[in-house]
Coordinates of C-alpha atoms in Angstrom, one line a residue:
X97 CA 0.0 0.0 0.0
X98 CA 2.6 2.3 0.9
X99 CA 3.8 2.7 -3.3
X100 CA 0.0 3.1 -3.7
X101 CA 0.0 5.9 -1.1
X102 CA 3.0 7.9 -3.0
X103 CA 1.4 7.5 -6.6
X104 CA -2.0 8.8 -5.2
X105 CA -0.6 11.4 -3.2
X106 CA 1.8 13.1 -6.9
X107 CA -2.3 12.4 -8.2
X108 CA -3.6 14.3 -5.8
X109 CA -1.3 17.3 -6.2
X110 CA -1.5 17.4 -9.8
X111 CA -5.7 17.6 -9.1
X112 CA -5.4 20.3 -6.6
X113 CA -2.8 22.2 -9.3
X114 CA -6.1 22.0 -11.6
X115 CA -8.4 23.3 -8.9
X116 CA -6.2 26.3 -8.1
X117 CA -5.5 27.5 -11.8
X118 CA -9.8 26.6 -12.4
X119 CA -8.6 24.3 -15.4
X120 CA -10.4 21.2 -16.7
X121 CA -8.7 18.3 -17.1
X122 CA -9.2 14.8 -18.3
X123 CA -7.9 11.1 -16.9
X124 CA -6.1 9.7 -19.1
X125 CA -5.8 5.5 -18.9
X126 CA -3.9 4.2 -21.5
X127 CA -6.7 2.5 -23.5
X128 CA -10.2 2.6 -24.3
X129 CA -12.8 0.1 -25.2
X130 CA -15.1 2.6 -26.1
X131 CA -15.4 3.8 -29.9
X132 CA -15.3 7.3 -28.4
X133 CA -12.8 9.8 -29.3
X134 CA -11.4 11.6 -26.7
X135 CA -9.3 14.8 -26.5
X136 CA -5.9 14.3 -24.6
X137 CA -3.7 17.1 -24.1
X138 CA -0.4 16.5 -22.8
X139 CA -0.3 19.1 -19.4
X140 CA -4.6 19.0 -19.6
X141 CA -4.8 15.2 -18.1
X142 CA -4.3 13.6 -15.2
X143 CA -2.5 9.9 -15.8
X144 CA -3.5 7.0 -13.8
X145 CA -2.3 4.6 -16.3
X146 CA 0.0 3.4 -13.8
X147 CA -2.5 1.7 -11.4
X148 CA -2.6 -1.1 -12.9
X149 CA -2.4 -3.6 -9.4
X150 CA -4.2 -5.9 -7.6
X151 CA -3.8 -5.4 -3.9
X152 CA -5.4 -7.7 -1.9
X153 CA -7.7 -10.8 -2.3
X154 CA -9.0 -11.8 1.0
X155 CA -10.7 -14.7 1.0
X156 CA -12.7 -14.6 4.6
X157 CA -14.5 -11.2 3.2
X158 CA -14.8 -12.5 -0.2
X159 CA -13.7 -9.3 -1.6
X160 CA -10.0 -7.6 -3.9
X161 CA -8.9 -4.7 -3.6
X162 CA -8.0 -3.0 -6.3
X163 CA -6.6 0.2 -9.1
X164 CA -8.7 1.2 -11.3
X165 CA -7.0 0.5 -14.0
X166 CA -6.9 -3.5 -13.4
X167 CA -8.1 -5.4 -16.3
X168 CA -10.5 -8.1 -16.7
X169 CA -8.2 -10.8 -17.2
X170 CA -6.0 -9.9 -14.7
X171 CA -8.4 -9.5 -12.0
X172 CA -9.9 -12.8 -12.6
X173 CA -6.4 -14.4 -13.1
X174 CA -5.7 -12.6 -9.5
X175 CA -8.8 -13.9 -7.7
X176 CA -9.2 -17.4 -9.1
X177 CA -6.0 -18.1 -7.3
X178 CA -8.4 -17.9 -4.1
X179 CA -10.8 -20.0 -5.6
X180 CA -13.2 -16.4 -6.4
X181 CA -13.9 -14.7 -8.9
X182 CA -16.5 -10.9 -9.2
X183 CA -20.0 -11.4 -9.8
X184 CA -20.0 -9.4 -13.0
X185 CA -16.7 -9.9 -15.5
X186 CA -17.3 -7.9 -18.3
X187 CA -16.6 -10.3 -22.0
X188 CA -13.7 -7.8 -22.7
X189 CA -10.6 -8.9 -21.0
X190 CA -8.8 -5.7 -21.6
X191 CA -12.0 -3.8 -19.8
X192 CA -10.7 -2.4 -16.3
X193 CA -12.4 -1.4 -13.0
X194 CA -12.4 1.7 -13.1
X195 CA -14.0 1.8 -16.8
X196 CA -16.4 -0.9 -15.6
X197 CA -17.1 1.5 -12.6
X198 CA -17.5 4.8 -13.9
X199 CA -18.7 4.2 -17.6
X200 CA -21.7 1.8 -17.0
X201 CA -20.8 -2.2 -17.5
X202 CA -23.1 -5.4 -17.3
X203 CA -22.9 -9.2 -18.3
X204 CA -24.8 -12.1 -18.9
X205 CA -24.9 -12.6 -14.8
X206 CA -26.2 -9.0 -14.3
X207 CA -29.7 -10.3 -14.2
X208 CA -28.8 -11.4 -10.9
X209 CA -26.1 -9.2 -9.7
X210 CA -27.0 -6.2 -11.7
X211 CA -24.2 -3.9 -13.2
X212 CA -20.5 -3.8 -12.6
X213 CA -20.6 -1.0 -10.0
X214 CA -23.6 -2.5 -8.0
X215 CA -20.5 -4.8 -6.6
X216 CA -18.0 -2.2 -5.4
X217 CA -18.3 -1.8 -2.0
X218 CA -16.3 1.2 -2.1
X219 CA -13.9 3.5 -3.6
X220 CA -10.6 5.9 -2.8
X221 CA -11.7 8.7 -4.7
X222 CA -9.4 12.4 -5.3
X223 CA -12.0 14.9 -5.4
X224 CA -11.4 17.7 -7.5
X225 CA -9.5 20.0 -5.2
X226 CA -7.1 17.4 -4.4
X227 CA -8.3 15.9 -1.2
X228 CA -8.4 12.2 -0.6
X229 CA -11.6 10.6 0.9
X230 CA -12.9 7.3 1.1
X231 CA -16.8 6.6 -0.3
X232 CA -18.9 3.7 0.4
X233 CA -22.8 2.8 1.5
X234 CA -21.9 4.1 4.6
X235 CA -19.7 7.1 3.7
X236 CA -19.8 9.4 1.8
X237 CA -23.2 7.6 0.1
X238 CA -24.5 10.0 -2.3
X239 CA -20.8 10.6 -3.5
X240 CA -20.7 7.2 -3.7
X241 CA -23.4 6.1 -6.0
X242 CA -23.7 9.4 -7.7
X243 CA -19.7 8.7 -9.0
X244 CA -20.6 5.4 -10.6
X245 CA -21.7 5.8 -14.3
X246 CA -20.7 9.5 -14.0
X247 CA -18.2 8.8 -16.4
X248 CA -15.1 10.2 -13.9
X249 CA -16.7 13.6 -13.5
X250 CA -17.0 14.4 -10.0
X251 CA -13.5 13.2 -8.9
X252 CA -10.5 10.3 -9.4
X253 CA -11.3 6.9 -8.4
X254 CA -7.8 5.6 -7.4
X255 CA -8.7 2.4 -5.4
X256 CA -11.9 -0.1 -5.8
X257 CA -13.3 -2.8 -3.3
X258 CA -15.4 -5.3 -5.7
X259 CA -17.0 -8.1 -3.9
X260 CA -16.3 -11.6 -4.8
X261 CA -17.9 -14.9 -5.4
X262 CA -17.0 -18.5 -5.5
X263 CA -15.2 -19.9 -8.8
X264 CA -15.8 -22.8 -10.2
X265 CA -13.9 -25.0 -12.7
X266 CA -16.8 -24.8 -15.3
X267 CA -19.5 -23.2 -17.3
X268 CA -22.1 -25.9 -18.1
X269 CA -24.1 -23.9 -21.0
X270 CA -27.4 -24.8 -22.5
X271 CA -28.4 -23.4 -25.7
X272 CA -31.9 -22.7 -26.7
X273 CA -32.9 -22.3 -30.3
X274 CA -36.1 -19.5 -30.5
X275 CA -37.3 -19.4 -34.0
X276 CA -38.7 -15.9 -33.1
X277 CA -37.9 -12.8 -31.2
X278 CA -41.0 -13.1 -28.8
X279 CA -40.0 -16.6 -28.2
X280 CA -36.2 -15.5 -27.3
X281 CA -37.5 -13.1 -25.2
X282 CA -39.9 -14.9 -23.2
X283 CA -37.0 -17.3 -22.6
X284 CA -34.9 -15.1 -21.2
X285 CA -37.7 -13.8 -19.1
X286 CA -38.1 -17.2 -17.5
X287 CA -34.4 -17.4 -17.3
X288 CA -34.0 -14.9 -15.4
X289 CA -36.4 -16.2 -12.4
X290 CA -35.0 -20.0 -12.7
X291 CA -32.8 -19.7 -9.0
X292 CA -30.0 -22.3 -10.8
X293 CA -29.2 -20.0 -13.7
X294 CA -25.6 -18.0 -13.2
X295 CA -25.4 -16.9 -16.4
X296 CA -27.8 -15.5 -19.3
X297 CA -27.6 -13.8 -22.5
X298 CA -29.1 -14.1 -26.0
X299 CA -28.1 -13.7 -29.5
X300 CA -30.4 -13.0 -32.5
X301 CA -29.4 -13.9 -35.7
X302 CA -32.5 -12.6 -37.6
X303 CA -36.3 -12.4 -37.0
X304 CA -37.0 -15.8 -37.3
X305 CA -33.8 -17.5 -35.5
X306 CA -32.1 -16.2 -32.3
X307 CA -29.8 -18.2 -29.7
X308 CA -30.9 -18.0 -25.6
X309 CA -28.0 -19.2 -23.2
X310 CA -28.3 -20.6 -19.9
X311 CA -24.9 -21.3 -18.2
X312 CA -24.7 -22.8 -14.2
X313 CA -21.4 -22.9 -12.5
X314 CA -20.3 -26.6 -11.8
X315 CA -16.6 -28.2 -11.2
X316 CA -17.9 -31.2 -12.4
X317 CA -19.1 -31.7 -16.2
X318 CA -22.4 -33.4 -16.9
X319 CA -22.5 -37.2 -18.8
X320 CA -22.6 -36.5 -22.2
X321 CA -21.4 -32.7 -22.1
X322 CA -18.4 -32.0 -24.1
X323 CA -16.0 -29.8 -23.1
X324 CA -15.6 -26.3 -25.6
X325 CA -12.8 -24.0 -25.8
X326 CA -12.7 -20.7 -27.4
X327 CA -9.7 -19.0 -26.4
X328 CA -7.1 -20.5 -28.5
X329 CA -6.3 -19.9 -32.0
X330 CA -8.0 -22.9 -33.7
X331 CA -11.3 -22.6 -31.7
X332 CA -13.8 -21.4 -33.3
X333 CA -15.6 -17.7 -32.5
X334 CA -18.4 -17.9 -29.8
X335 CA -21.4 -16.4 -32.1
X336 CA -20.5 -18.1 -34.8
X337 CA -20.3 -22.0 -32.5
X338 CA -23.6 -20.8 -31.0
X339 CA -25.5 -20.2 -34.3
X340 CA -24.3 -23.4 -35.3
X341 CA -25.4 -25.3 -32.3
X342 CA -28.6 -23.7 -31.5
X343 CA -29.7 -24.2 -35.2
X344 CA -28.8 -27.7 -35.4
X345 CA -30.2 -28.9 -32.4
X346 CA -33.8 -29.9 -31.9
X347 CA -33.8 -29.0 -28.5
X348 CA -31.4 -27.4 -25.4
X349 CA -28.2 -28.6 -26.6
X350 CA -25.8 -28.5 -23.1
X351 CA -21.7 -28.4 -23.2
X352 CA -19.2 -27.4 -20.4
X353 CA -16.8 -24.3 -21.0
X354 CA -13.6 -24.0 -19.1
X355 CA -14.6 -20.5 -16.3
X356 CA -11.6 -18.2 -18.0
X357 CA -13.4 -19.2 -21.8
X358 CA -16.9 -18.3 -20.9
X359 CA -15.8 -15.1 -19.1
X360 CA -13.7 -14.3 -22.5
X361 CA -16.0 -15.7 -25.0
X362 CA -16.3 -13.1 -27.0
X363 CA -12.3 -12.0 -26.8
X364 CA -11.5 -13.5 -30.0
X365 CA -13.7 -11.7 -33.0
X366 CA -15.3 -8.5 -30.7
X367 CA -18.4 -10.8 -30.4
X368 CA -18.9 -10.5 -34.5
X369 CA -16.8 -6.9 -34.9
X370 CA -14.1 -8.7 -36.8
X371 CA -16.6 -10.2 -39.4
X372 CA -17.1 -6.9 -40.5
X373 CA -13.4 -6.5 -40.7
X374 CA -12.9 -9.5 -42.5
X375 CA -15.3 -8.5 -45.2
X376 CA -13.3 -4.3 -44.8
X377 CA -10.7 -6.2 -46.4
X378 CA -12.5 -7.9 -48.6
X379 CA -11.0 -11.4 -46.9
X380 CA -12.8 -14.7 -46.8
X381 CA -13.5 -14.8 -43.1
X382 CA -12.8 -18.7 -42.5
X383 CA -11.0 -21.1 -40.2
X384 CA -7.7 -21.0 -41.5
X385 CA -8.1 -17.1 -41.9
X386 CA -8.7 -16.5 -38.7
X387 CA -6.3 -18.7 -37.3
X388 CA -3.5 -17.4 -39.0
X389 CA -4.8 -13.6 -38.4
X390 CA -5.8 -14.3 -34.6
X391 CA -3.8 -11.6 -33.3
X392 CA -5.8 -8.8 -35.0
X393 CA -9.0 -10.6 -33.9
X394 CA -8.6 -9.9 -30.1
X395 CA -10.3 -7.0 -28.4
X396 CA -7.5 -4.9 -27.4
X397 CA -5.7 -5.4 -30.8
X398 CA -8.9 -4.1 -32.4
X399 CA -9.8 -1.3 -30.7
X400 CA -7.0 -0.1 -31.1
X401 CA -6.7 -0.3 -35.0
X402 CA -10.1 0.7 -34.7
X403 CA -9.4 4.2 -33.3
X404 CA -5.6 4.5 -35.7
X405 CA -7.3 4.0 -38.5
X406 CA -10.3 6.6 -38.0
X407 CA -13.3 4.2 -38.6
X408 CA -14.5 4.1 -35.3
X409 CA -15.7 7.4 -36.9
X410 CA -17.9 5.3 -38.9
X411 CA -18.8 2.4 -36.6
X412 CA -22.3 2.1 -34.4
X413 CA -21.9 1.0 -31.2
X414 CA -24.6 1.3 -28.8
X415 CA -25.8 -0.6 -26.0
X416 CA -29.7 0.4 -25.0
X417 CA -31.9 -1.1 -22.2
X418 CA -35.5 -1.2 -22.6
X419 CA -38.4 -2.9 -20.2
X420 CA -39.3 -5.9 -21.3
X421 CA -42.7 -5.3 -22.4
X422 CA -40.5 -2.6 -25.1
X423 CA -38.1 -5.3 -26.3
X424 CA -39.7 -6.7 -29.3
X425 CA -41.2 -2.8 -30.5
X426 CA -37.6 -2.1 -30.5
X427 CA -35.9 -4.8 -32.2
X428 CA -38.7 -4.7 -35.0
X429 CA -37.3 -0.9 -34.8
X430 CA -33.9 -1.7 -35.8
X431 CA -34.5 -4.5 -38.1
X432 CA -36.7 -1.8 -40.1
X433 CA -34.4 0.9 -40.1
X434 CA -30.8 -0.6 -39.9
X435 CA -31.4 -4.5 -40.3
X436 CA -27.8 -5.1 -37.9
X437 CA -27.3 -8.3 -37.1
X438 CA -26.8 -10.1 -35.0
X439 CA -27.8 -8.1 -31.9
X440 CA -27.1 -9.1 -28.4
X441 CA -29.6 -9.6 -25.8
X442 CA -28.7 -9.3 -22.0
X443 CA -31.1 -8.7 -19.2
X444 CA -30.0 -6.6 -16.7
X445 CA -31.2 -6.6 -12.7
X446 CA -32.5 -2.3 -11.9
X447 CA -29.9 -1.0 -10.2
X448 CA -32.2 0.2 -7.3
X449 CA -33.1 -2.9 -6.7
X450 CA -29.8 -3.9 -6.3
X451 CA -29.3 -1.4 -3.6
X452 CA -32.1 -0.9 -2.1
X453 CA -31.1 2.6 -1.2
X454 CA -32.4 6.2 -2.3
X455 CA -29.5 7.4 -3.7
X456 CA -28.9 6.5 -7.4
X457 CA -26.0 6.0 -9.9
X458 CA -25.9 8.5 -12.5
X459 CA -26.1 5.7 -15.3
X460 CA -29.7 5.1 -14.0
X461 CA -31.6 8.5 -15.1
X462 CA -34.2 10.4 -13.4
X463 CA -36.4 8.5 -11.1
X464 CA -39.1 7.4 -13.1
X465 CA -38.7 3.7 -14.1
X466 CA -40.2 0.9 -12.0
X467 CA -38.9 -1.9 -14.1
X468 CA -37.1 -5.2 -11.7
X469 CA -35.0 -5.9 -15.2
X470 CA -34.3 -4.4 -18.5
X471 CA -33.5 -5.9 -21.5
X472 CA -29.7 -4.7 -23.1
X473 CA -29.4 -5.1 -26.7
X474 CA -26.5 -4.2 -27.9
X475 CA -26.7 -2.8 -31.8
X476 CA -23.2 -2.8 -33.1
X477 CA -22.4 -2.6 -36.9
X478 CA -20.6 -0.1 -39.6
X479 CA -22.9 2.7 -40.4
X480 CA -22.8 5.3 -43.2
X481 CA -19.6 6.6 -44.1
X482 CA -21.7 10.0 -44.4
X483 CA -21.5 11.9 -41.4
X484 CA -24.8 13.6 -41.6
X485 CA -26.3 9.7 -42.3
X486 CA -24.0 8.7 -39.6
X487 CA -25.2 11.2 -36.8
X488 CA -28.8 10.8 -37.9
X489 CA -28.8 6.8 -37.6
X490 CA -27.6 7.2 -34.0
X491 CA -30.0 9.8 -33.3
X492 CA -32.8 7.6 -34.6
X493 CA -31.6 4.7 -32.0
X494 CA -31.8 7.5 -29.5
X495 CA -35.3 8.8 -30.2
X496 CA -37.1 5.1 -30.1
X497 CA -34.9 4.7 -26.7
X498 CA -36.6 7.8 -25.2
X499 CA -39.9 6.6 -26.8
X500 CA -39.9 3.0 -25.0
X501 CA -38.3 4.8 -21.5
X502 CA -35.0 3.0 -22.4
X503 CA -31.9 4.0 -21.4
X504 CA -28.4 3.7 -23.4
X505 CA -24.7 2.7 -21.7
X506 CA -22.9 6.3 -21.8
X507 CA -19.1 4.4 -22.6
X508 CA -20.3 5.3 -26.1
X509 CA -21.1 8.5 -27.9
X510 CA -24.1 10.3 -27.0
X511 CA -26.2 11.7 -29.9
X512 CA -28.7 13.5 -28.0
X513 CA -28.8 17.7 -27.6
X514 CA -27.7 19.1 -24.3
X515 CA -31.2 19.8 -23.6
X516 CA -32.5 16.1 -24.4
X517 CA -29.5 14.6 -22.2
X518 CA -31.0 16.6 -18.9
X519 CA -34.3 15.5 -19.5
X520 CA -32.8 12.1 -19.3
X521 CA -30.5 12.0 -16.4
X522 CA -30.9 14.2 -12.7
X523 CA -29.0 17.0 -13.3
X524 CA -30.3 18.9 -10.3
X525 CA -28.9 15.9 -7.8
X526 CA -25.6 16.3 -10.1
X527 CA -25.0 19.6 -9.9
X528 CA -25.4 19.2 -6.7
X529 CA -22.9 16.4 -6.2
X530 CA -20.3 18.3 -7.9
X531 CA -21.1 21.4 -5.6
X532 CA -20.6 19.9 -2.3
X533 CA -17.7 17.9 -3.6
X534 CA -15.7 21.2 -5.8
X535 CA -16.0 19.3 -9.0
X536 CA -17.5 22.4 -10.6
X537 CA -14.3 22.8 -12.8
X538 CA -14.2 19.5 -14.1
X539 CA -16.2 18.5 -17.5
X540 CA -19.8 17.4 -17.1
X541 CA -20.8 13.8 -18.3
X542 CA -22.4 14.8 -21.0
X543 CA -19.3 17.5 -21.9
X544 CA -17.3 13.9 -22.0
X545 CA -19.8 11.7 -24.0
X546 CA -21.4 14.1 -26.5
X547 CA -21.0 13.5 -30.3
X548 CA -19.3 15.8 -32.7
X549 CA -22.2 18.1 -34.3
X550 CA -21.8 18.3 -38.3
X551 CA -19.3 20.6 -39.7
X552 CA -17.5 21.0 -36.4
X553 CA -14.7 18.9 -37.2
X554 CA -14.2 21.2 -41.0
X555 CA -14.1 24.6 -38.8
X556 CA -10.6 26.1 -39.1
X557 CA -9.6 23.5 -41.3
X558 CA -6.8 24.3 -43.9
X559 CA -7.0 23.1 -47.5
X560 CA -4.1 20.9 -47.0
X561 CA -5.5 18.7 -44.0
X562 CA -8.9 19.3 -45.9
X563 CA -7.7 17.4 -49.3
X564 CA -5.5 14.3 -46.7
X565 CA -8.5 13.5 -45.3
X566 CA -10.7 13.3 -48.7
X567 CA -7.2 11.2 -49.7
X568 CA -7.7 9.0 -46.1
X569 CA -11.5 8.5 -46.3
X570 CA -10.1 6.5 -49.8
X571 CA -10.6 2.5 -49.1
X572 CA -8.3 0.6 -48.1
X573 CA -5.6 3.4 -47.0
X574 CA -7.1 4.2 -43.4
X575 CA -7.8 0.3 -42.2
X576 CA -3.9 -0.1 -42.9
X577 CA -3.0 2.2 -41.4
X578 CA -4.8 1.0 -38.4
X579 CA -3.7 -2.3 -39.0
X580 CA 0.1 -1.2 -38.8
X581 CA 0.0 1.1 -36.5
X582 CA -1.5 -1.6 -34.2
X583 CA 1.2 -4.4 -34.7
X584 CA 3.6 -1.9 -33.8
X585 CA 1.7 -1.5 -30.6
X586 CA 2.3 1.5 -28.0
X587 CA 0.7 4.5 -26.9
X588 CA -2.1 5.3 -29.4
X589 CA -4.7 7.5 -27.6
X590 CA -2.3 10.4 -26.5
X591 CA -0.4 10.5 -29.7
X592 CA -3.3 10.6 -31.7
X593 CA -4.7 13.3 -29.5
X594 CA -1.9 15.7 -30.0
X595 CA -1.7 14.9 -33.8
X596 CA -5.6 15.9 -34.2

């Protein structure tokens, strides 16, 4: 603890240097798994990229303590030792706890454990004139839950205690083939109230054909369950396996999954993000094609070529909740207007219920919804290489959202006008937050998560930079670009940030 101590107290300073001079600033991590675009200015962030350790697992409490920017794999790798492992692992292993904390974060278990930061128990937080205070249930509550989902805007969360569950060796998952959306979503309604499901998600592959997953954690495999890997390079992708047993199958099909393969599952292709890079590059997209390009085919290889390369630009990624009585109104919605599949279905546990307290995460919105469990479903796909088309698609996702009294994760861009974002979220109980805890200074949430408005990016733009961007939008130069600039590896957010 006492290194931790020293890095957070040069943090701290560096915070109260922004408070003094009434500067904004931003925290810079190191990497992203968000498509968003952020602005880093070297002397205008505040780097935590360093706190990157786990420092305690303690088995009696069940609980790790832990920097925020701990990833996925490492946490779990760190925990299992114990025989533990969190209730909620995001599928990206290259996710960390702070993103997972303060950008919104579920899985197929948060029907029963809710989101990512409904299992902190609570944070080390440098609030925004320097000062060092510790937040929990107990403490500090409404700074508490008001910082999760807030997107790191009312201070720097420097230390995370997540609560812990039992590990098992397995993942016995049963696969249900729905030959219609109502049907996938009734089963994942039932799911989600059957006391031995751990685990439950749902893909749909079209209209007429869509996956639901049950998974139970076991240490011993079932007769007749084989066991499925898809971690290495020769197994196959997780969608792509699913499809293919859920179609062939008359009935629940069952296999066993090693824990560290279900928790990854969708590593290796971005759950069906490299498909569309495949066909980018007009490459057969194949088992000896992605075996021999597996390296570009994980998450954190991808993102960033993703943002190198500029097409993240032109890539929808958008995670909405709706109730469940709005779930099939809204996937008729985007089969009509985008026709993106597949799209991911995970049910989500309210966070209030979760808590059981009255103050709420930012993430959650106003106080209006009533819903037990919401229905993610994640919409990802390219969209129009337009920017106009682009913005308005998004916008269009955004509207029905609203419509159906959805909500969307904010780790991606937000589309909606200052004044539609407030209507959403409690800005009165945020300004207030950032009041009594001097994080006036700092950017607002939706300062951090708003969109680029048409034409902003051509303002003050010189002929020069105006003419080598008509030259980069040219296929295939920019995806190269990406693709080399991500085998040589390295810093990519900040350099990119003080090219722009």
């Amino acid at each position: 603890m006492d290194k931790h101590r020293e890095a957070i107290s040069v943090i701290a300073a560096d915070v109260r240097g922004f408070y003094e001079r009434r500067e904004t600033f931003r925290i810079y991590h190191g990497s992203t798994n968000s498509t968003r675009n952020s602005s880093y200015r070297r002397g205008r962030v505040i780097d935590i990229s360093k706190l990157t350790k786990v420092l305690n697992v303690e088995s009696k409490t069940r609980t790790a303590l832990v920097e925020p920017n701990v990833p996925m794999d490492r946490l779990v790798e760190a925990t299992k030792k114990h025989g533990l492992v969190p209730p909620v692992v995001m599928e990206f292993p290259g996710i960390t706890v702070g993103g997972g904390f303060a950008g919104t974060a579920g899985e197929s278990s948060s029907f029963k454990y809710g989101l990512f930061d409904c299992n902190i128990s609570q944070i080390e937080i440098v609030l925004a004139n320097g000062e060092i205070v510790m937040a929990s249930a107990t403490e500090r509550s409404d700074l508490f839950y008001g910082a999760a989902g807030s997107c790191g805007t009312l201070g720097v969360v420097t230390l995370l205690e997540i609560q812990l569950i039992a590990a098992k060796s397995f993942v016995e998952l049963t696969y249900h083939h729905a030959t219609s959306v109502s049907e996938a979503i009734q089963a994942i309604k039932e799911g989600s109230k059957n006391p031995t499901v751990d685990y439950l998600d749902g893909i749909v592959f079209s209209m007429d054909s869509a996956v639901v997953m049950t998974g139970r954690l076991t240490n011993d495999c079932s007769p007749g369950t084989r066991i499925q890997r898809y971690t290495r390079a020769h197994d196959p992708w997780f969608y792509q396996h699913a499809e293919r047993l859920a179609v062939k199958g008359s009935g629940p099909l069952a296999i066993s999954i090693p824990l560290i393969d279900y928790l990854f599952r969708y590593d290796r292709g971005a759950f069906w993000g490299g498909a569309h890079a495949f066909r980018y590059f007009m490459v057969p997209c194949n088992r000896a094609t992605r075996w021999a390009l597996d390296y570009y085919m994980h998450t954190r290889v991808m993102y960033h070529a993703l943002h190198e390369s500029g097409l993240a630009e032109q890539t929808v990624v958008q995670d909405l909740a709706v109730p469940f009585s709005s779930a099939q109104e809204f996937i008729e919605h985007v089969d009509a207007t985008l026709r993106f599949y597949p799209l991911w279905l995970c049910p989500v546990r309210s966070t209030q219920q979760m808590r059981q307290h009255p103050h709420r995460s930012f993430s959650a919105g106003k106080p209006s919804r009533s819903d037990d469990m919401l229905l993610n479903v994640g919409v990802w796909g390219v969209g129009p290489s337009k920017f106009n088309q682009f913005i308005d698609v998004n916008r269009r996702l955004e509207s029905k959202i609203r419509d159906l009294s959805g909500l969307k994760c904010l780790y991606a861009h937000v589309y909606y006008t200052e004044q539609e974002f407030w209507e959403i979220y409690d800005r009165e109980v945020y300004e207030r937050l950032r009041a009594r805890y001097h994080a006036s200074s700092m950017l607002t949430v939706y300062d951090k998560v708003k969109a680029k408005t048409p034409g902003e990016d051509q303002m003050n733009v010189s002929l020069f930079i105006w003419l080598l961007s008509i030259f980069w939008s040219i296929w295939p130069f920019s995806g190269l670009y990406g693709l080399f600039r991500a085998t040589i590896g390295g810093d990519y957010l900040m350099r990119a940030a003080n090219q722009n």
